[in-house]
Amino acid sequence: NAGVTQTPKFRVLKTGQSMTLLCAQDMNHEYMYWYRQDPGMGLRLIHYSVGEGTTAKGEVPDGYNVSRLKKQNFLLGLESAAPSQTSVYFCASSYPNTGELFFGEGSRLTVL
Amino acid sequence: GENVEQHPSTLSVQEGDSAVIKCTYSDSASNYFPWYKQELGKRPQLIIDIRSNVGEKKDQRIAVTLNKTAKHFSLHITETQPEDSAVYFCAASHNNAGNMLTFGGGTRLMVKP
């Protein structure tokens, strides 16, 4: 099992460009999440999904969109990137009632 | 919403000493409190968690305590080893499922050999 896989691992964007981060999990988890990690601020939830076809806003959703068309995939989109979105992005997945989040390896995004 | 404060932000100990990291939370409805360890350049991984119906939980050299009245919980690592060096995050959520976890800001633990 690969677990949770994120692509790409690194990306540099110019302000105003768009991009999509892909998260794929092979553990048949119902729940999936996108977090961003910034120094001294821990992990902050951007959006999450409790099942195929559903999405919900987390703590810091502005400037991001998500889609969960297939159970195993959770996409995070930036329509018009801003320097404030420079961060490390982590995808995670979990079963509904166990609590443990399984994280991907992270995607480092730099917006110039 | 929930707010989780974590202290200290950095902690340096000698190998073999104990380390304690403390977190406070604001929402009395929170009932699930996990701790994640993130080694340099790696993904966060769950090391221990506690639910609100339990006051203490141990797993070998790691223990977590919860004081619901005071709304704080702590991670205790005994007999620290160099491989314990990492960033540790506490978190809290309303339900046992883990969705809508609110994380603390993290503690960088350095264990000196």
Coordinates of C-alpha atoms in Angstrom, one line a residue:
Chain A
N1 CA 0.0 0.0 0.0
A2 CA 1.2 3.5 -0.9
G3 CA -0.9 5.1 1.8
V4 CA -1.5 8.8 1.0
T5 CA 0.3 10.2 -2.0
Q6 CA 0.5 13.9 -3.0
T7 CA 1.6 15.4 -6.3
P8 CA 3.5 17.5 -7.1
K9 CA 6.0 17.5 -4.2
F10 CA 7.3 21.0 -5.1
R11 CA 6.0 23.8 -7.2
V12 CA 6.9 27.4 -7.8
L13 CA 4.2 29.7 -9.1
K14 CA 3.9 33.4 -10.0
T15 CA 1.3 35.6 -8.5
G16 CA -2.0 35.1 -10.3
Q17 CA -1.3 31.7 -11.7
S18 CA -3.5 28.7 -11.0
M19 CA -2.6 25.1 -10.0
T20 CA -4.1 21.9 -8.6
L21 CA -2.6 19.6 -5.9
L22 CA -3.7 16.0 -6.1
C23 CA -4.1 13.7 -3.2
A24 CA -4.7 10.0 -3.6
Q25 CA -5.2 7.4 -0.9
D26 CA -5.5 3.6 -1.2
M27 CA -6.8 2.8 2.2
N28 CA -10.5 3.2 1.4
H29 CA -10.9 6.0 3.9
E30 CA -14.1 8.0 3.9
Y31 CA -12.6 11.2 5.2
M32 CA -10.0 13.4 3.5
Y33 CA -8.5 16.7 4.5
W34 CA -6.2 19.4 3.2
Y35 CA -4.0 21.3 5.8
R36 CA -1.4 24.0 5.3
Q37 CA 1.7 24.2 7.6
D38 CA 3.4 27.5 8.3
P39 CA 6.2 28.1 10.8
G40 CA 4.9 28.5 14.4
M41 CA 1.3 28.0 13.3
G42 CA 0.9 24.3 13.4
L43 CA -1.4 22.7 10.8
R44 CA -4.5 24.6 9.8
L45 CA -7.4 22.9 8.1
I46 CA -8.3 24.3 4.7
H47 CA -11.1 22.1 3.5
Y48 CA -12.2 18.6 4.2
S49 CA -14.5 15.9 2.8
V50 CA -16.6 13.2 4.7
G51 CA -17.3 11.2 1.5
E52 CA -17.3 11.1 -2.2
G53 CA -19.1 14.2 -3.7
T54 CA -19.0 16.1 -0.4
T55 CA -16.7 19.0 0.7
A56 CA -16.7 21.4 3.6
K57 CA -14.8 24.5 4.7
G58 CA -12.2 24.3 7.4
E59 CA -10.4 27.0 9.3
V60 CA -8.7 28.8 6.4
P61 CA -10.7 28.1 3.2
D62 CA -10.3 31.5 1.4
G63 CA -8.5 31.4 -1.9
Y64 CA -8.8 27.6 -2.2
N65 CA -11.3 25.2 -3.8
V66 CA -11.6 21.5 -3.5
S67 CA -13.3 18.6 -5.2
R68 CA -13.9 14.9 -4.3
L69 CA -15.2 13.3 -7.4
K70 CA -13.8 9.9 -6.5
K71 CA -13.5 8.4 -3.0
Q72 CA -9.8 7.9 -3.3
N73 CA -8.9 11.4 -4.6
F74 CA -9.1 14.9 -3.1
L75 CA -8.0 17.8 -5.2
L76 CA -7.0 21.2 -3.9
G77 CA -7.1 24.1 -6.3
L78 CA -5.7 27.6 -6.2
E79 CA -7.4 29.8 -8.9
S80 CA -5.2 32.9 -8.5
A81 CA -2.2 32.2 -6.4
A82 CA -0.9 34.9 -3.9
P83 CA 2.4 35.1 -1.9
S84 CA 0.4 34.5 1.3
Q85 CA -0.3 30.9 0.0
T86 CA 3.4 30.0 0.1
S87 CA 3.3 27.1 2.5
V88 CA 3.7 23.4 2.8
Y89 CA 0.4 21.6 2.1
F90 CA -0.5 18.3 3.6
C91 CA -3.3 16.0 2.6
A92 CA -4.6 13.4 5.1
S93 CA -7.2 10.7 5.3
S94 CA -9.0 8.8 8.0
Y95 CA -11.8 6.4 8.8
P96 CA -14.8 8.1 10.4
N97 CA -14.5 6.9 14.0
T98 CA -10.9 6.0 14.7
G99 CA -9.5 9.5 14.9
E100 CA -6.0 8.8 13.4
L101 CA -5.1 10.9 10.4
F102 CA -2.7 9.4 7.8
F103 CA -0.8 12.2 6.2
G104 CA 0.9 12.4 2.8
E105 CA 4.5 13.5 2.4
G106 CA 3.6 17.2 1.8
S107 CA 3.8 19.6 -1.1
R108 CA 5.9 22.7 -0.9
L109 CA 4.4 25.6 -2.8
T110 CA 6.2 28.9 -3.3
V111 CA 4.3 31.8 -4.8
L112 CA 6.5 34.6 -6.1
Chain B
G1 CA -14.2 28.0 17.3
E2 CA -11.6 25.9 19.1
N3 CA -8.2 27.4 20.0
V4 CA -5.3 25.3 21.1
E5 CA -2.2 26.9 22.7
Q6 CA 1.0 24.8 23.0
H7 CA 4.1 25.5 25.1
P8 CA 7.0 25.7 25.0
S9 CA 7.7 26.3 21.3
T10 CA 11.2 24.9 21.7
L11 CA 12.6 22.5 24.3
S12 CA 16.1 21.2 24.7
V13 CA 16.9 18.3 27.0
Q14 CA 19.8 16.0 27.7
E15 CA 19.5 12.4 26.6
G16 CA 17.9 10.4 29.4
D17 CA 16.0 13.4 30.9
S18 CA 12.2 13.8 30.7
A19 CA 10.4 16.2 28.5
V20 CA 7.0 17.7 29.1
I21 CA 4.9 19.6 26.5
K22 CA 1.7 21.3 27.6
C23 CA -1.4 22.3 25.6
T24 CA -4.6 24.2 26.6
Y25 CA -7.8 24.3 24.6
S26 CA -10.8 26.6 24.7
D27 CA -13.8 24.6 23.7
S28 CA -15.2 22.5 26.6
A29 CA -17.0 20.3 24.0
S30 CA -13.7 19.0 22.7
N31 CA -13.4 15.3 23.6
Y32 CA -10.5 13.9 21.5
F33 CA -6.8 14.9 22.0
P34 CA -4.1 13.4 19.8
W35 CA -0.4 14.1 19.6
Y36 CA 1.5 14.0 16.4
K37 CA 5.3 13.7 15.9
Q38 CA 6.9 15.3 12.8
E39 CA 10.5 14.5 12.1
L40 CA 12.5 16.9 9.9
G41 CA 11.2 16.9 6.4
K42 CA 8.7 14.1 7.1
R43 CA 5.0 13.8 7.5
P44 CA 3.2 14.1 10.9
Q45 CA 2.5 10.8 12.5
L46 CA 0.2 9.9 15.4
I47 CA 2.1 8.8 18.5
I48 CA -0.6 8.8 21.2
D49 CA -4.2 10.0 21.7
I50 CA -6.6 10.3 24.6
R51 CA -10.3 10.7 24.8
S52 CA -12.2 12.7 27.4
N53 CA -13.4 9.8 29.4
V54 CA -9.8 8.9 30.3
G55 CA -7.5 10.9 32.5
E56 CA -4.1 9.3 31.6
K57 CA -2.8 7.0 28.9
K58 CA 0.7 5.4 28.6
D59 CA 2.6 3.8 25.8
Q60 CA 6.1 2.7 26.8
R61 CA 8.1 6.0 27.3
I62 CA 5.2 8.2 26.3
A63 CA 2.3 9.3 28.4
V64 CA -0.5 11.8 28.0
T65 CA -2.6 13.4 30.8
L66 CA -5.8 15.3 30.5
N67 CA -7.4 17.7 32.9
K68 CA -10.9 18.5 31.6
T69 CA -11.7 20.9 34.3
A70 CA -8.7 23.1 33.6
K71 CA -8.9 22.3 29.8
H72 CA -5.3 21.3 29.4
F73 CA -3.5 18.2 28.4
S74 CA 0.2 17.3 28.4
L75 CA 2.7 14.9 26.7
H76 CA 5.3 13.3 28.9
I77 CA 8.4 11.6 27.4
T78 CA 10.7 9.8 29.8
E79 CA 14.2 8.6 29.2
T80 CA 14.5 10.7 26.1
Q81 CA 16.7 9.5 23.2
P82 CA 18.2 11.4 20.2
E83 CA 15.5 9.9 17.9
D84 CA 12.9 11.7 20.0
S85 CA 14.1 14.9 18.4
A86 CA 11.3 16.2 16.3
V87 CA 8.4 18.7 16.3
Y88 CA 5.4 17.6 18.4
F89 CA 1.9 18.9 17.8
C90 CA -1.1 18.6 20.1
A91 CA -4.6 18.8 18.7
A92 CA -8.2 18.8 19.8
S93 CA -11.6 18.1 18.2
H94 CA -15.2 17.8 19.1
N95 CA -15.7 14.2 18.1
N96 CA -13.7 11.0 18.1
A97 CA -13.6 10.9 14.3
G98 CA -10.7 13.4 14.0
N99 CA -12.3 15.7 11.4
M100 CA -12.0 19.4 12.3
L101 CA -8.9 18.8 14.3
T102 CA -7.4 22.1 15.6
F103 CA -3.7 21.9 16.1
G104 CA -1.4 23.7 18.5
G105 CA 1.6 25.7 17.1
G106 CA 4.1 22.9 17.7
T107 CA 7.1 22.2 20.0
R108 CA 10.5 21.6 18.6
L109 CA 12.2 19.1 20.9
M110 CA 15.9 18.7 20.8
V111 CA 17.5 15.8 22.7
K112 CA 21.3 16.3 23.1
P113 CA 23.4 13.2 23.3

